[in-house]
Short mmCIF file of C-alpha atoms and ligand atoms in Angstrom, two decimals:
data_model
loop_
_atom_site.label_atom_id
_atom_site.label_comp_id
_atom_site.label_asym_id
_atom_site.label_seq_id
_atom_site.Cartn_x
_atom_site.Cartn_y
_atom_site.Cartn_z
CA UNK U 2 0.00 0.00 0.00
CA UNK U 3 1.24 3.45 -0.89
CA UNK U 4 1.54 5.86 2.00
CA UNK U 5 0.65 9.53 1.91
CA UNK U 6 0.54 12.44 4.30
CA UNK U 7 -2.79 14.04 5.11
CA UNK U 8 -3.23 17.70 4.31
CA UNK U 9 -6.76 17.40 5.67
CA UNK U 10 -7.77 19.07 8.92
CA UNK U 11 -8.38 15.91 10.92
CA UNK U 12 -7.91 13.05 10.78
CA UNK U 13 -4.39 14.26 10.21
CA UNK U 14 -0.94 12.79 9.91
CA UNK U 15 0.26 11.61 13.32
CA UNK U 16 3.73 10.59 14.50
CA UNK U 17 5.00 7.01 14.50
CA UNK U 18 5.26 7.21 18.29
CA UNK U 19 1.57 8.15 18.63
CA UNK U 20 0.56 5.28 16.33
CA UNK U 21 2.81 2.82 18.19
CA UNK U 22 0.91 3.36 21.45
CA UNK U 23 -2.03 1.56 19.86
CA UNK U 24 -0.14 -1.74 19.72
CA UNK U 25 -1.25 -2.54 23.28
CA UNK U 26 -4.68 -3.85 24.25
CA UNK U 27 -5.22 -2.11 27.56
CA UNK U 28 -7.64 -3.35 30.20
CA UNK U 29 -10.40 -0.77 30.82
CA UNK U 30 -11.14 -1.27 34.51
CA UNK U 31 -7.49 -1.46 35.48
CA UNK U 32 -6.23 1.36 37.71
CA UNK U 33 -3.32 2.18 35.38
CA UNK U 34 -5.77 2.80 32.58
CA UNK U 35 -8.12 4.95 34.64
CA UNK U 36 -5.13 7.04 35.71
CA UNK U 37 -4.36 7.75 32.06
CA UNK U 38 -7.87 9.14 31.56
CA UNK U 39 -7.55 11.29 34.70
CA UNK U 40 -4.19 12.66 33.61
CA UNK U 41 -5.59 13.52 30.17
CA UNK U 42 -8.37 15.48 31.90
CA UNK U 43 -5.78 17.34 33.95
CA UNK U 44 -3.68 18.15 30.89
CA UNK U 45 -6.70 19.41 28.94
CA UNK U 46 -7.64 21.80 31.74
CA UNK U 47 -4.10 23.15 31.71
CA UNK U 48 -4.12 23.61 27.94
CA UNK U 49 -7.39 25.57 28.31
CA UNK U 50 -5.94 27.87 31.00
CA UNK U 51 -8.74 27.21 33.46
CA UNK U 52 -8.97 26.92 37.23
CA UNK U 53 -9.61 23.26 38.06
CA UNK U 54 -12.02 24.24 40.81
CA UNK U 55 -14.23 26.07 38.34
CA UNK U 56 -13.84 23.88 35.26
CA UNK U 57 -13.77 20.20 34.48
CA UNK U 58 -13.11 18.15 31.34
CA UNK U 59 -15.09 15.21 30.00
CA UNK U 60 -14.12 12.74 27.28
CA UNK U 61 -16.93 11.45 25.08
CA UNK U 62 -16.87 8.49 22.69
CA UNK U 63 -17.39 9.21 19.00
CA UNK U 64 -16.24 11.83 16.52
CA UNK U 65 -16.34 15.59 17.10
CA UNK U 66 -20.01 15.91 16.17
CA UNK U 67 -20.89 13.54 19.02
CA UNK U 68 -19.24 16.02 21.39
CA UNK U 69 -21.19 18.97 19.97
CA UNK U 70 -24.42 16.95 20.05
CA UNK U 71 -23.69 15.87 23.61
CA UNK U 72 -23.34 19.48 24.79
CA UNK U 73 -26.33 20.88 22.89
CA UNK U 74 -28.67 18.05 23.90
CA UNK U 75 -27.47 17.91 27.52
CA UNK U 76 -27.23 21.51 28.66
CA UNK U 77 -30.07 23.29 26.83
CA UNK U 78 -33.29 22.69 28.70
CA UNK U 79 -36.86 22.57 27.41
CA UNK U 80 -37.55 26.20 28.31
CA UNK U 81 -34.23 27.45 26.93
CA UNK U 82 -33.42 28.96 23.55
CA UNK U 83 -30.15 28.69 21.64
CA UNK U 84 -28.73 31.35 19.34
CA UNK U 85 -26.52 29.67 16.73
CA UNK U 86 -23.88 31.84 15.01
CA UNK U 87 -23.09 30.08 11.74
CA UNK U 88 -20.79 30.96 8.86
CA UNK U 89 -20.08 27.50 7.55
CA UNK U 90 -21.20 23.88 7.47
CA UNK U 91 -20.27 23.17 11.09
CA UNK U 92 -22.36 26.05 12.39
CA UNK U 93 -25.23 24.81 10.25
CA UNK U 94 -24.75 21.32 11.66
CA UNK U 95 -25.54 22.69 15.12
CA UNK U 96 -28.95 23.71 13.76
CA UNK U 97 -29.47 20.19 12.44
CA UNK U 98 -28.64 18.80 15.87
CA UNK U 99 -31.10 21.23 17.46
CA UNK U 100 -33.82 20.21 14.98
CA UNK U 101 -33.33 16.52 15.71
CA UNK U 102 -33.45 17.07 19.46
CA UNK U 103 -36.34 19.57 19.19
CA UNK U 104 -34.26 22.30 20.84
CA UNK U 105 -35.67 25.80 20.39
CA UNK U 106 -33.12 27.83 18.45
CA UNK U 107 -32.56 30.97 16.48
CA UNK U 108 -30.15 31.14 13.57
CA UNK U 109 -27.71 33.93 12.79
CA UNK U 110 -26.45 32.88 9.37
CA UNK U 111 -23.50 34.86 8.05
CA UNK U 112 -21.85 34.62 4.59
CA UNK U 113 -19.18 31.90 4.61
CA UNK U 114 -16.38 34.35 3.77
CA UNK U 115 -17.20 36.71 6.65
CA UNK U 116 -16.83 36.33 10.42
CA UNK U 117 -19.81 36.32 12.75
CA UNK U 118 -20.31 39.94 13.81
CA UNK U 119 -20.42 40.56 17.57
CA UNK U 120 -22.60 43.64 16.96
CA UNK U 121 -25.25 41.51 15.27
CA UNK U 122 -25.06 39.02 18.15
CA UNK U 123 -25.70 41.91 20.53
CA UNK U 124 -28.70 43.12 18.50
CA UNK U 125 -30.14 39.61 18.44
CA UNK U 126 -29.72 39.26 22.21
CA UNK U 127 -31.45 42.60 22.72
CA UNK U 128 -34.35 41.70 20.43
CA UNK U 129 -34.74 38.17 21.74
CA UNK U 130 -34.59 38.07 25.54
CA UNK U 131 -35.74 34.43 25.46
CA UNK U 132 -32.25 33.40 24.30
CA UNK U 133 -30.35 31.61 27.08
CA UNK U 134 -27.40 30.05 25.21
CA UNK U 135 -25.16 31.17 22.33
CA UNK U 136 -23.04 28.83 20.22
CA UNK U 137 -20.29 29.62 17.73
CA UNK U 138 -17.58 27.78 15.78
CA UNK U 139 -14.06 29.10 16.37
CA UNK U 140 -12.15 27.82 13.34
CA UNK U 141 -14.79 27.17 10.64
CA UNK U 142 -13.14 24.27 8.86
CA UNK U 143 -15.57 24.75 5.96
CA UNK U 144 -13.53 27.73 4.77
CA UNK U 145 -10.61 28.12 7.19
CA UNK U 146 -11.94 31.39 8.61
CA UNK U 147 -11.16 32.13 12.26
CA UNK U 148 -14.10 33.70 14.07
CA UNK U 149 -13.47 36.43 16.63
CA UNK U 150 -14.65 34.49 19.68
CA UNK U 151 -13.19 37.13 21.97
CA UNK U 152 -15.55 39.81 20.67
CA UNK U 153 -18.56 37.47 20.68
CA UNK U 154 -17.72 36.19 24.18
CA UNK U 155 -17.62 39.75 25.50
CA UNK U 156 -21.18 40.41 24.30
CA UNK U 157 -22.53 37.03 25.42
CA UNK U 158 -21.05 37.51 28.90
CA UNK U 159 -22.33 41.09 29.15
CA UNK U 160 -25.82 39.68 28.59
CA UNK U 161 -25.26 36.86 31.08
CA UNK U 162 -25.83 34.01 28.60
CA UNK U 163 -24.17 30.60 28.43
CA UNK U 164 -21.48 30.37 25.76
CA UNK U 165 -20.77 27.18 23.80
CA UNK U 166 -17.77 27.10 21.45
CA UNK U 167 -16.98 24.47 18.83
CA UNK U 168 -13.19 24.74 18.82
CA UNK U 169 -12.84 21.38 17.13
CA UNK U 170 -10.19 22.29 14.61
CA UNK U 171 -8.43 24.98 16.67
CA UNK U 172 -8.02 23.73 20.24
CA UNK U 173 -4.36 22.82 20.74
CA UNK U 174 -3.33 24.73 17.61
CA UNK U 175 -4.58 28.17 18.63
CA UNK U 176 -4.20 29.26 22.25
CA UNK U 177 -7.61 29.90 23.85
CA UNK U 178 -8.01 31.51 27.27
CA UNK U 179 -11.20 29.59 28.05
CA UNK U 180 -11.84 30.96 31.54
CA UNK U 181 -10.78 34.52 30.80
CA UNK U 182 -13.16 34.63 27.83
CA UNK U 183 -15.94 33.16 29.94
CA UNK U 184 -16.54 30.19 27.65
CA UNK U 185 -18.83 27.74 29.46
CA UNK U 186 -18.47 24.72 27.18
CA UNK U 187 -15.72 24.25 24.61
CA UNK U 188 -15.56 21.19 22.40
CA UNK U 189 -12.73 19.57 20.46
CA UNK U 190 -11.72 16.06 19.43
CA UNK U 191 -8.80 13.65 19.59
CA UNK U 192 -7.87 13.79 15.92
CA UNK U 193 -7.34 17.50 15.39
CA UNK U 194 -4.62 19.83 16.72
CA UNK U 195 -3.58 17.66 19.67
CA UNK U 196 -2.61 15.22 16.89
CA UNK U 197 -4.17 12.02 18.16
CA UNK U 198 -6.28 9.55 16.19
CA UNK U 199 -10.09 9.61 15.77
CA UNK U 200 -12.34 8.03 18.41
CA UNK U 201 -13.45 10.53 21.02
CA UNK U 202 -14.24 14.18 21.58
CA UNK U 203 -13.61 16.18 24.72
CA UNK U 204 -15.48 18.98 26.40
CA UNK U 205 -14.11 21.51 28.86
CA UNK U 206 -17.00 22.67 31.02
CA UNK U 207 -17.79 25.31 33.57
CA UNK U 208 -18.63 23.14 36.58
CA UNK U 209 -21.53 25.27 37.77
CA UNK U 210 -23.18 25.17 34.34
CA UNK U 211 -22.55 21.44 34.08
CA UNK U 212 -24.20 20.82 37.47
CA UNK U 213 -27.25 22.79 36.31
CA UNK U 214 -27.63 20.40 33.37
CA UNK U 215 -28.29 17.35 35.53
CA UNK U 216 -31.33 15.45 34.28
CA UNK U 217 -31.79 17.60 31.16
CA UNK U 218 -30.16 15.29 28.60
CA UNK U 219 -32.27 14.07 25.72
CA UNK U 220 -29.96 11.12 25.00
CA UNK U 221 -28.68 8.30 27.18
CA UNK U 222 -25.24 7.70 25.67
CA UNK U 223 -24.49 11.39 25.02
CA UNK U 224 -25.58 12.55 28.49
CA UNK U 225 -22.76 14.92 29.41
CA UNK U 226 -23.58 15.12 33.12
CA UNK U 227 -23.84 11.33 33.50
CA UNK U 228 -20.56 10.86 31.62
CA UNK U 229 -18.90 13.29 34.02
CA UNK U 230 -20.52 11.69 37.07
CA UNK U 231 -18.87 8.35 36.27
CA UNK U 232 -15.59 9.59 34.82
CA UNK U 233 -14.80 12.18 37.49
CA UNK U 234 -14.87 9.56 40.26
CA UNK U 235 -11.86 7.52 39.22
CA UNK U 236 -11.38 7.90 35.47
CA UNK U 237 -13.69 5.06 34.42
CA UNK U 238 -15.66 5.57 31.22
CA UNK U 239 -19.41 4.95 31.42
CA UNK U 240 -19.54 2.65 28.37
CA UNK U 241 -16.72 0.90 26.48
CA UNK U 242 -13.79 3.23 26.19
CA UNK U 243 -11.77 3.61 22.95
CA UNK U 244 -8.67 2.30 24.74
CA UNK U 245 -6.22 2.44 21.84
CA UNK U 246 -7.28 5.97 20.99
CA UNK U 247 -6.90 7.06 24.60
CA UNK U 248 -3.35 5.66 24.78
CA UNK U 249 -2.44 7.39 21.53
CA UNK U 250 -3.95 10.65 22.79
CA UNK U 251 -1.94 10.55 26.05
CA UNK U 252 1.22 10.20 23.95
CA UNK U 253 0.08 13.01 21.62
CA UNK U 254 -0.29 15.36 24.60
CA UNK U 255 3.25 14.47 25.73
CA UNK U 256 4.50 15.35 22.26
CA UNK U 257 2.57 18.63 22.25
CA UNK U 258 4.29 19.58 25.51
CA UNK U 259 7.69 18.49 24.15
CA UNK U 260 7.17 20.69 21.09
CA UNK U 261 6.76 23.66 23.40
CA UNK U 262 3.00 23.66 23.96
CA UNK U 263 0.26 25.39 22.03
CA UNK U 264 2.32 28.53 21.34
CA UNK U 265 5.05 26.55 19.57
CA UNK U 266 2.54 24.41 17.69
CA UNK U 267 0.65 27.50 16.59
CA UNK U 268 3.90 28.93 15.29
CA UNK U 269 4.59 25.82 13.19
CA UNK U 270 1.05 25.70 11.79
CA UNK U 271 1.10 29.43 11.03
CA UNK U 272 4.42 29.07 9.26
CA UNK U 273 3.05 26.14 7.20
CA UNK U 274 0.06 28.28 6.33
CA UNK U 275 2.08 31.35 5.44
CA UNK U 276 4.37 29.39 3.11
CA UNK U 277 1.43 27.59 1.53
CA UNK U 278 -0.37 30.84 0.67
CA UNK U 279 2.86 32.38 -0.62
CA UNK U 280 3.64 29.35 -2.82
CA UNK U 281 0.08 29.17 -4.18
CA UNK U 282 0.24 32.87 -5.07
CA UNK U 283 3.24 32.06 -7.31
CA UNK U 284 0.94 29.65 -9.16
CA UNK U 285 -1.78 32.28 -9.45
CA UNK U 286 -3.97 30.43 -6.92
CA UNK U 287 -5.80 32.78 -4.55
CA UNK U 288 -7.25 32.16 -1.08
CA UNK U 289 -11.02 32.46 -0.57
CA UNK U 290 -10.73 34.14 2.85
CA UNK U 291 -9.15 37.56 3.30
CA UNK U 292 -5.82 37.41 5.13
CA UNK U 293 -7.16 39.30 8.19
CA UNK U 294 -9.52 36.43 9.06
CA UNK U 295 -7.61 33.49 7.59
CA UNK U 296 -6.79 30.94 10.31
CA UNK U 297 -3.67 28.72 10.39
CA UNK U 298 -5.58 25.42 10.26
CA UNK U 299 -6.88 25.06 6.72
CA UNK U 300 -7.02 27.30 3.67
CA UNK U 301 -9.63 27.39 0.92
CA UNK U 302 -8.29 28.26 -2.54
CA UNK U 303 -10.13 29.18 -5.71
CA UNK U 304 -9.51 26.90 -8.67
CA UNK U 305 -6.72 28.29 -10.86
CA UNK U 306 -8.00 30.38 -13.74
CA UNK U 307 -7.51 27.68 -16.28
CA UNK U 308 -10.63 26.45 -18.03
CA UNK U 309 -9.54 22.81 -18.17
CA UNK U 310 -8.69 22.50 -14.47
CA UNK U 311 -10.02 19.25 -13.06
CA UNK U 312 -9.82 18.87 -9.27
CA UNK U 313 -10.18 15.07 -9.32
CA UNK U 314 -7.26 14.81 -11.71
CA UNK U 315 -5.06 17.09 -9.60
CA UNK U 316 -6.08 15.24 -6.42
CA UNK U 317 -4.95 11.91 -7.94
CA UNK U 318 -1.71 13.43 -9.26
CA UNK U 319 -0.84 14.82 -5.80
CA UNK U 320 -1.91 11.63 -4.01
CA UNK U 321 0.37 9.53 -6.23
CA UNK U 322 3.21 11.79 -5.08
CA UNK U 323 2.55 11.51 -1.36
CA UNK U 324 -0.15 13.92 -0.17
CA UNK U 325 -3.93 13.87 0.21
CA UNK U 326 -5.71 17.22 -0.10
CA UNK U 327 -9.36 18.17 0.39
CA UNK U 328 -12.17 19.26 -1.94
CA UNK U 329 -13.87 22.61 -1.25
CA UNK U 330 -16.95 22.90 0.93
CA UNK U 331 -18.14 26.47 0.39
CA UNK U 332 -21.29 26.66 -1.68
CA UNK U 333 -20.73 29.83 -3.68
CA UNK U 334 -17.39 29.20 -5.41
CA UNK U 335 -15.27 26.54 -7.10
CA UNK U 336 -12.63 25.76 -4.50
CA UNK U 337 -10.34 23.17 -2.92
CA UNK U 338 -8.78 23.11 0.57
CA UNK U 339 -5.37 22.37 2.03
CA UNK U 340 -4.87 21.69 5.73
CA UNK U 341 -1.67 22.75 7.48
CA UNK U 342 -2.05 20.86 10.77
CA UNK U 343 -0.72 17.50 11.96
CA UNK U 344 2.83 16.19 11.62
CA UNK U 345 3.40 18.60 8.74
CA UNK U 346 6.32 20.99 8.29
CA UNK U 347 7.35 23.81 5.91
CA UNK U 348 9.25 21.29 3.75
CA UNK U 349 5.90 19.57 3.06
CA UNK U 350 4.48 22.87 1.84
CA UNK U 351 7.39 23.34 -0.57
CA UNK U 352 7.06 19.75 -1.78
CA UNK U 353 3.34 20.17 -2.38
CA UNK U 354 3.91 23.40 -4.26
CA UNK U 355 6.47 21.73 -6.50
CA UNK U 356 4.08 18.83 -7.23
CA UNK U 357 1.30 21.27 -8.09
CA UNK U 358 3.63 23.29 -10.31
CA UNK U 359 4.46 20.13 -12.26
CA UNK U 360 0.78 19.25 -12.53
CA UNK U 361 -0.26 22.67 -13.80
CA UNK U 362 2.66 22.78 -16.25
CA UNK U 363 1.65 19.38 -17.62
CA UNK U 364 -1.79 20.87 -18.43
CA UNK U 365 -0.45 23.82 -20.43
C1 LIG D 8 -13.96 18.29 12.52
C2 LIG D 8 -14.96 19.27 12.95
C3 LIG D 8 -16.14 18.88 13.62
C4 LIG D 8 -16.50 17.45 13.89
O1 LIG D 8 -16.56 16.67 12.78
P1 LIG D 8 -16.55 15.09 12.92
O2 LIG D 8 -16.54 14.62 11.52
O3 LIG D 8 -17.77 14.68 13.65
O4 LIG D 8 -15.33 14.74 13.69
C5 LIG D 8 -16.98 19.87 14.09
N1 LIG D 8 -16.70 21.16 13.92
C6 LIG D 8 -15.58 21.57 13.29
C7 LIG D 8 -15.32 23.03 13.15
C8 LIG D 8 -14.68 20.64 12.79
O5 LIG D 8 -13.56 21.05 12.16
#
């Protein structure tokens, strides 16, 4: 089988040492294993810059969406109303979750190439006093745009509402002062910037808000409070734990620390991103998001202005030479995406650029 590196924003390319951890079939009720879960929780709280008395972390089986669904369906009660700030597919997915769970919600839908505007959030909160919770995506992986969660958090806190942030593709790659911003629930998953493998999501929660959610969950397996109740005692998971994924994740956290923490990782990702955009510009390929709001995680590019450009053909050409890229996901333009997270370095960006140069030259 031919190997390739992933330039997709999760699952992403992990290190050999992270993958190697999965060669052991760990017992789930064993104390050593439960300690690993507890130490992951501790590490996550540190990465989020929160006081452990005020915040707690919960691991939840499944992909990232399971984590988002767990929060929305567990903490928003029957008399509550959620304001969803959406400027991409992941924001819209929150509305789908709300529909399925019959959660009352209001949608603030922004163009995919613009950030959610804190002023509009404020107007909506003024006009709709029934709103109790506000949710927003930090790094909208649909386009690569980085929303200004600081500005939105300020407004949401000024109005005394509960703030839920989907930081799936940014947590661990962009430093987030969770407590300082007043974020009540922040969600990410194992296979994004911490650089683990897929299998669980994690949620950092304001303890007081979590306690208030007791008994509100609409789902048994995604009940956030119940998951915490069991896990916080001694690190035992409520239902079968993804043991191999947990071991890999513990190793991935060690490697994040060894790299120099989130600040160092952010620097590497940003450098990857900067080089990528610079190299693409040389090929006449332009980013979809303006540089002021472009995040370091993933970049959406317009198709090159060449009438016979075929994405599927370029994808195959690049894959045969060692990299997998991503098709576009915005609805209003012909685009493709390149992720810059995972075990990826500037040299990979230069290699990719050279492969794409060869491809485009072969089409002339
Ligand atoms: C990856 C991602 C998710 C979760 O997607 P899954 O496929 O369920 O893992 C949610 N939100 C954002 C912004 C993401 O990047």
